[in-house]
XYZ file of C-alpha atoms in Angstrom:
368
model
C -19.537 32.226 -42.257
C -19.762 33.079 -46.462
C -18.366 30.127 -48.402
C -16.223 30.599 -51.202
C -15.597 29.009 -54.234
C -13.523 28.818 -57.816
C -14.226 27.440 -60.330
C -12.367 26.446 -63.607
C -12.619 23.732 -65.834
C -11.307 22.846 -69.076
C -7.679 23.216 -69.014
C -6.633 20.560 -71.583
C -3.034 20.070 -70.027
C -1.630 17.982 -71.892
C -2.776 19.744 -75.370
C -0.316 19.258 -78.111
C -0.511 22.038 -81.444
C -0.308 20.963 -84.214
C -0.332 23.700 -86.390
C 2.889 24.097 -89.068
C 2.286 28.179 -88.041
C 4.396 27.436 -85.173
C 7.600 26.527 -84.381
C 8.461 23.888 -81.901
C 9.729 26.468 -79.255
C 6.374 27.679 -79.146
C 4.289 25.164 -79.654
C 6.679 23.675 -76.324
C 5.981 26.931 -74.383
C 2.138 26.631 -75.234
C 2.037 23.110 -73.205
C 3.566 24.657 -70.652
C 1.619 27.281 -70.239
C -0.891 25.349 -69.765
C 1.031 24.357 -66.194
C 2.143 27.630 -64.841
C -1.707 28.674 -65.789
C -2.966 26.387 -63.168
C -0.821 27.274 -60.813
C -1.582 30.769 -60.933
C -5.030 29.999 -60.327
C -4.000 28.346 -57.176
C -2.433 31.078 -56.156
C -4.948 33.758 -56.473
C -7.770 31.415 -55.212
C -5.192 31.055 -52.104
C -5.078 35.482 -52.336
C -8.453 34.927 -52.290
C -9.409 32.535 -48.883
C -11.246 30.347 -51.112
C -12.744 26.753 -49.609
C -12.514 25.186 -52.832
C -11.122 24.969 -55.814
C -13.825 23.065 -58.435
C -12.168 21.984 -61.421
C -15.331 20.647 -63.052
C -13.837 18.541 -66.093
C -11.310 18.702 -68.642
C -8.659 19.319 -66.374
C -6.192 16.866 -68.871
C -6.727 16.763 -72.578
C -7.020 13.383 -73.338
C -6.878 10.256 -71.489
C -3.197 9.750 -71.431
C -1.015 12.012 -70.853
C 3.153 12.379 -69.577
C 3.812 11.220 -66.579
C 5.107 14.562 -65.914
C 3.067 16.426 -66.115
C 0.422 14.216 -63.881
C 3.037 15.006 -61.523
C 3.778 18.569 -62.537
C -0.615 18.995 -61.923
C -0.474 16.944 -58.608
C 2.263 19.080 -56.642
C 0.635 21.755 -58.045
C -2.649 21.006 -56.704
C -1.418 20.620 -53.064
C -0.272 23.962 -52.436
C -4.597 24.983 -52.064
C -5.276 26.119 -48.845
C -8.569 24.267 -49.184
C -10.335 21.368 -50.605
C -9.707 20.927 -54.163
C -13.116 19.137 -56.650
C -11.883 17.262 -59.653
C -14.049 15.805 -61.886
C -13.010 13.606 -64.639
C -14.755 15.377 -68.219
C -15.339 13.598 -71.662
C -11.915 14.438 -72.588
C -10.490 13.131 -69.616
C -13.003 10.628 -68.751
C -13.148 8.349 -66.038
C -13.861 4.272 -67.147
C -12.383 2.989 -64.573
C -9.062 1.789 -67.156
C -6.430 3.259 -67.987
C -4.040 4.489 -65.869
C -4.619 8.404 -66.002
C -6.967 8.718 -63.092
C -4.898 6.258 -61.293
C -1.407 7.566 -61.660
C -3.023 10.639 -60.627
C -5.040 9.773 -57.373
C -1.090 7.809 -56.514
C 0.591 11.620 -56.679
C -2.210 13.616 -55.454
C -2.510 15.799 -51.795
C -4.610 14.787 -48.568
C -6.840 18.062 -49.630
C -7.761 16.331 -53.093
C -10.963 14.654 -53.344
C -11.399 12.572 -57.132
C -14.924 12.567 -57.635
C -15.665 9.796 -59.477
C -18.204 7.687 -58.631
C -22.219 8.562 -58.764
C -22.288 9.442 -55.500
C -22.923 12.500 -52.514
C -19.491 13.789 -51.158
C -20.032 15.139 -48.245
C -17.077 18.087 -47.062
C -19.007 18.047 -43.499
C -16.138 20.640 -42.375
C -18.124 23.025 -44.792
C -21.564 20.900 -44.690
C -21.315 20.822 -48.426
C -23.136 17.743 -50.402
C -21.293 17.935 -53.339
C -23.245 15.703 -56.621
C -20.527 14.935 -59.248
C -22.370 13.672 -62.728
C -18.890 13.108 -64.186
C -18.103 11.445 -67.694
C -17.441 8.430 -67.956
C -17.204 8.444 -72.178
C -16.221 10.431 -74.579
C -19.639 11.317 -76.288
C -23.053 10.142 -74.375
C -26.120 11.114 -76.013
C -28.030 11.742 -72.552
C -26.917 13.568 -69.797
C -26.068 12.743 -66.653
C -28.197 14.104 -63.542
C -31.042 11.123 -62.974
C -29.161 9.672 -59.944
C -29.139 12.587 -58.786
C -31.392 12.725 -55.442
C -30.662 15.823 -53.207
C -30.051 14.418 -49.162
C -31.916 15.659 -45.753
C -27.706 16.194 -44.925
C -25.412 19.439 -44.987
C -26.894 22.981 -45.525
C -25.723 23.603 -49.830
C -26.175 21.300 -51.871
C -23.619 21.412 -54.603
C -23.996 19.827 -58.265
C -21.243 19.669 -60.721
C -21.473 18.530 -63.985
C -19.596 18.254 -68.132
C -21.269 18.744 -71.095
C -23.075 21.026 -73.609
C -25.486 23.351 -72.172
C -28.520 23.551 -74.134
C -28.465 27.439 -75.816
C -25.157 27.894 -74.657
C -23.098 24.844 -76.538
C -23.244 23.698 -79.671
C -24.073 19.843 -79.844
C -26.398 19.479 -82.681
C -25.839 15.735 -82.750
C -25.756 15.875 -79.440
C -22.660 13.815 -78.452
C -22.189 15.664 -75.813
C -23.970 14.961 -72.309
C -26.453 18.002 -73.715
C -28.780 19.370 -70.365
C -30.546 22.403 -70.085
C -30.842 24.916 -67.445
C -34.268 23.699 -66.494
C -33.152 19.823 -66.226
C -30.361 21.672 -63.616
C -32.412 23.305 -61.685
C -35.078 20.230 -61.018
C -32.670 18.425 -59.387
C -33.584 20.796 -56.836
C -29.994 22.146 -55.407
C -28.304 25.382 -55.014
C -25.711 26.044 -57.240
C -24.411 23.635 -59.888
C -21.076 24.093 -61.501
C -20.177 23.182 -65.160
C -18.094 22.867 -67.067
C -17.337 21.666 -71.216
C -17.621 24.992 -73.160
C -14.736 27.091 -73.071
C -16.676 30.709 -72.886
C -17.617 31.655 -69.700
C -21.387 31.550 -68.403
C -23.011 34.215 -67.381
C -21.550 36.253 -69.906
C -21.814 39.041 -67.172
C -18.214 40.064 -65.724
C -20.329 40.280 -62.167
C -23.804 38.503 -61.509
C -25.715 38.128 -58.223
C -28.240 35.313 -57.756
C -27.130 33.202 -60.359
C -27.220 29.339 -59.256
C -26.118 27.496 -62.949
C -22.054 28.706 -63.636
C -19.996 27.179 -66.825
C -16.456 28.164 -65.650
C -15.260 28.722 -69.625
C -11.395 27.537 -70.261
C -8.821 29.881 -68.910
C -6.195 29.778 -71.135
C -6.559 30.437 -74.643
C -6.761 27.096 -76.619
C -6.801 28.279 -80.386
C -7.489 31.852 -82.846
C -11.392 30.510 -82.194
C -11.349 31.620 -78.843
C -12.194 34.967 -78.987
C -11.358 35.654 -74.896
C -8.780 35.655 -72.939
C -8.985 33.337 -70.431
C -11.429 33.081 -67.993
C -12.356 32.007 -64.594
C -15.033 32.140 -62.043
C -14.700 33.430 -58.119
C -18.537 32.398 -56.539
C -19.254 33.529 -52.873
C -22.185 31.509 -51.854
C -23.175 33.672 -48.128
C -24.953 31.841 -45.282
C -28.598 32.761 -46.586
C -27.503 30.714 -49.988
C -27.510 34.047 -51.909
C -24.894 33.398 -55.060
C -22.618 36.298 -56.274
C -19.822 36.328 -58.953
C -17.115 37.430 -60.051
C -15.864 36.522 -63.576
C -11.410 36.809 -63.567
C -8.983 37.064 -66.299
C -7.395 34.431 -66.126
C -5.054 33.068 -69.557
C -1.625 33.704 -70.499
C -1.275 33.817 -73.801
C -4.177 35.344 -76.488
C -5.208 34.046 -79.663
C -6.230 37.474 -82.028
C -7.841 36.513 -85.798
C -8.177 40.129 -86.863
C -9.029 41.884 -90.845
C -7.585 44.580 -91.390
C -7.745 47.694 -94.427
C -5.040 49.453 -95.383
C -5.497 52.130 -97.141
C -3.022 54.619 -96.375
C 0.481 54.707 -94.168
C -1.673 55.950 -91.221
C -3.629 52.177 -91.256
C 0.161 50.648 -91.007
C 0.951 52.500 -88.232
C -2.736 51.471 -86.009
C -2.537 48.495 -87.058
C 1.112 48.288 -85.613
C 0.116 49.988 -82.891
C -2.240 47.386 -81.954
C -0.548 44.662 -82.547
C 2.135 45.686 -79.814
C 0.366 46.982 -76.708
C -0.107 44.826 -73.937
C 2.598 42.363 -73.446
C 2.599 41.271 -77.487
C 5.078 38.739 -76.757
C 1.938 36.339 -75.812
C 0.184 36.840 -78.112
C -0.543 34.468 -81.352
C -2.082 36.453 -84.409
C -3.765 35.269 -87.699
C -3.720 38.376 -89.570
C -5.661 39.043 -93.076
C -4.876 42.378 -95.369
C -7.098 44.060 -97.508
C -7.375 46.740 -98.907
C -5.642 49.398 -102.021
C -2.017 50.407 -101.920
C 1.086 52.077 -103.886
C 4.180 50.116 -104.252
C 5.997 52.276 -101.963
C 3.102 51.151 -98.859
C 3.548 48.266 -99.653
C 7.019 47.912 -99.565
C 7.292 49.589 -96.025
C 3.935 47.362 -94.918
C 5.814 43.832 -95.498
C 9.221 45.663 -93.298
C 7.173 46.354 -90.829
C 5.020 43.714 -90.077
C 8.790 41.422 -89.785
C 9.526 43.732 -87.943
C 6.202 43.410 -85.295
C 6.285 38.996 -86.191
C 9.771 39.067 -84.060
C 7.750 41.034 -80.921
C 5.145 38.180 -80.827
C 5.132 34.615 -79.827
C 3.815 34.374 -83.520
C 2.416 36.337 -87.068
C 0.512 34.460 -89.700
C -0.343 36.758 -92.756
C -2.943 36.388 -94.840
C -1.501 38.958 -98.000
C -5.052 40.370 -99.661
C -3.601 43.671 -100.493
C -3.716 44.941 -103.764
C -1.377 47.054 -105.941
C -2.366 50.855 -106.724
C -1.356 51.859 -110.100
C -0.779 55.606 -110.529
C -0.373 57.378 -113.293
C 3.163 57.819 -112.190
C 3.671 53.827 -112.460
C 2.218 53.885 -115.481
C 4.761 56.640 -116.640
C 7.839 54.738 -115.765
C 6.854 51.061 -118.020
C 5.964 52.675 -121.071
C 6.172 55.892 -123.128
C 3.733 59.096 -123.247
C 2.758 57.798 -126.886
C 2.693 53.934 -126.035
C -0.566 52.516 -126.935
C 0.088 50.433 -123.564
C -0.435 54.412 -122.103
C -3.301 55.242 -123.952
C -4.716 51.861 -122.663
C -3.548 52.143 -118.904
C -4.584 56.068 -118.957
C -7.968 55.165 -119.577
C -8.709 52.636 -116.843
C -7.212 54.387 -115.071
C -9.569 56.993 -114.266
C -12.249 54.219 -114.273
C -11.791 50.630 -113.193
C -8.700 49.815 -110.363
C -9.388 45.860 -110.244
C -9.576 46.276 -114.479
C -6.416 48.180 -114.171
C -4.121 46.088 -111.640
C -5.158 43.410 -114.257
C -4.488 44.912 -117.344
C -1.285 46.137 -115.888
C 0.180 43.058 -114.688
C -1.197 40.949 -118.079
C 0.992 44.609 -120.570
C 4.230 44.226 -118.307
C 3.989 40.655 -118.286
C 4.385 40.151 -122.294
C 6.822 43.462 -122.093
C 9.764 41.867 -120.477
C 8.978 38.664 -121.825
C 9.621 40.217 -125.148
């Protein structure tokens, strides 16, 4: 009978948001979204009749997390119909001290196993042996795979690790338990389930005969997160053939956009893009470039103010330049005046120089 695994990690429950661009209410909602996201993952895994729910590190954002969040996590994990495997990562590392995992042990259900020892764990009902390379501290210059020796007992042998996978996760200073695919393969295990890197691996939506999976974060955590949140649904057949399906999981989504506006239809296209697909769950940083008329600039400011009210958050870097028209020059300066002649000449040659000259001359005019 096939074994179905739901793989997640880097949930970072308890994450605090310090951006001055976000309201206090939004910061609270983002923090709560990570807990709500976990509940959604459990519900999905139950719907898919998964046997294992694997959290490959960094379930929590740090080793000091509010007790109410630990309690909430314990309660949610109890809802899974199969076995939950929770392994400490480098953010929520286990060193035998601190209260995080002590408190977690008190509230977790009987279906949840904390993998906090470098030893094989036998899941006899599934005929599975699990080998956790859990993190004992936040930083480490070497991986924690050397203890692993494939056991004779068990049909399926699964490794769970947390750290930088070479060529996937940048770790130039070698601080994050770095490992290579070759090192994972040399352990002789049938399957490796990883966490740490916030993008999923492999990058395809569906894969066959893959032995190494990285969860990615299920809930986007900032503007540098370019995906909508992912987790893996993995199936292992009786002949150990492995298939994986990437599942989109995020509640909030972050967008870091650069848009050029020259005409009104550029603005219309931008507004349409911002307001599609659950705008109330979008957090957007928008850089505007281009050269527009004064009338269009006014419309941009009005329209984006209305858009902002429908988004979770909108931060605008306005680098738009004003397009000076002959009509603008005529409104400000008499036709035979020296400024008029100068600006009219520049109008035909250099728009950047025109804007600078226009503002300088206009400034001098009103100062006098």
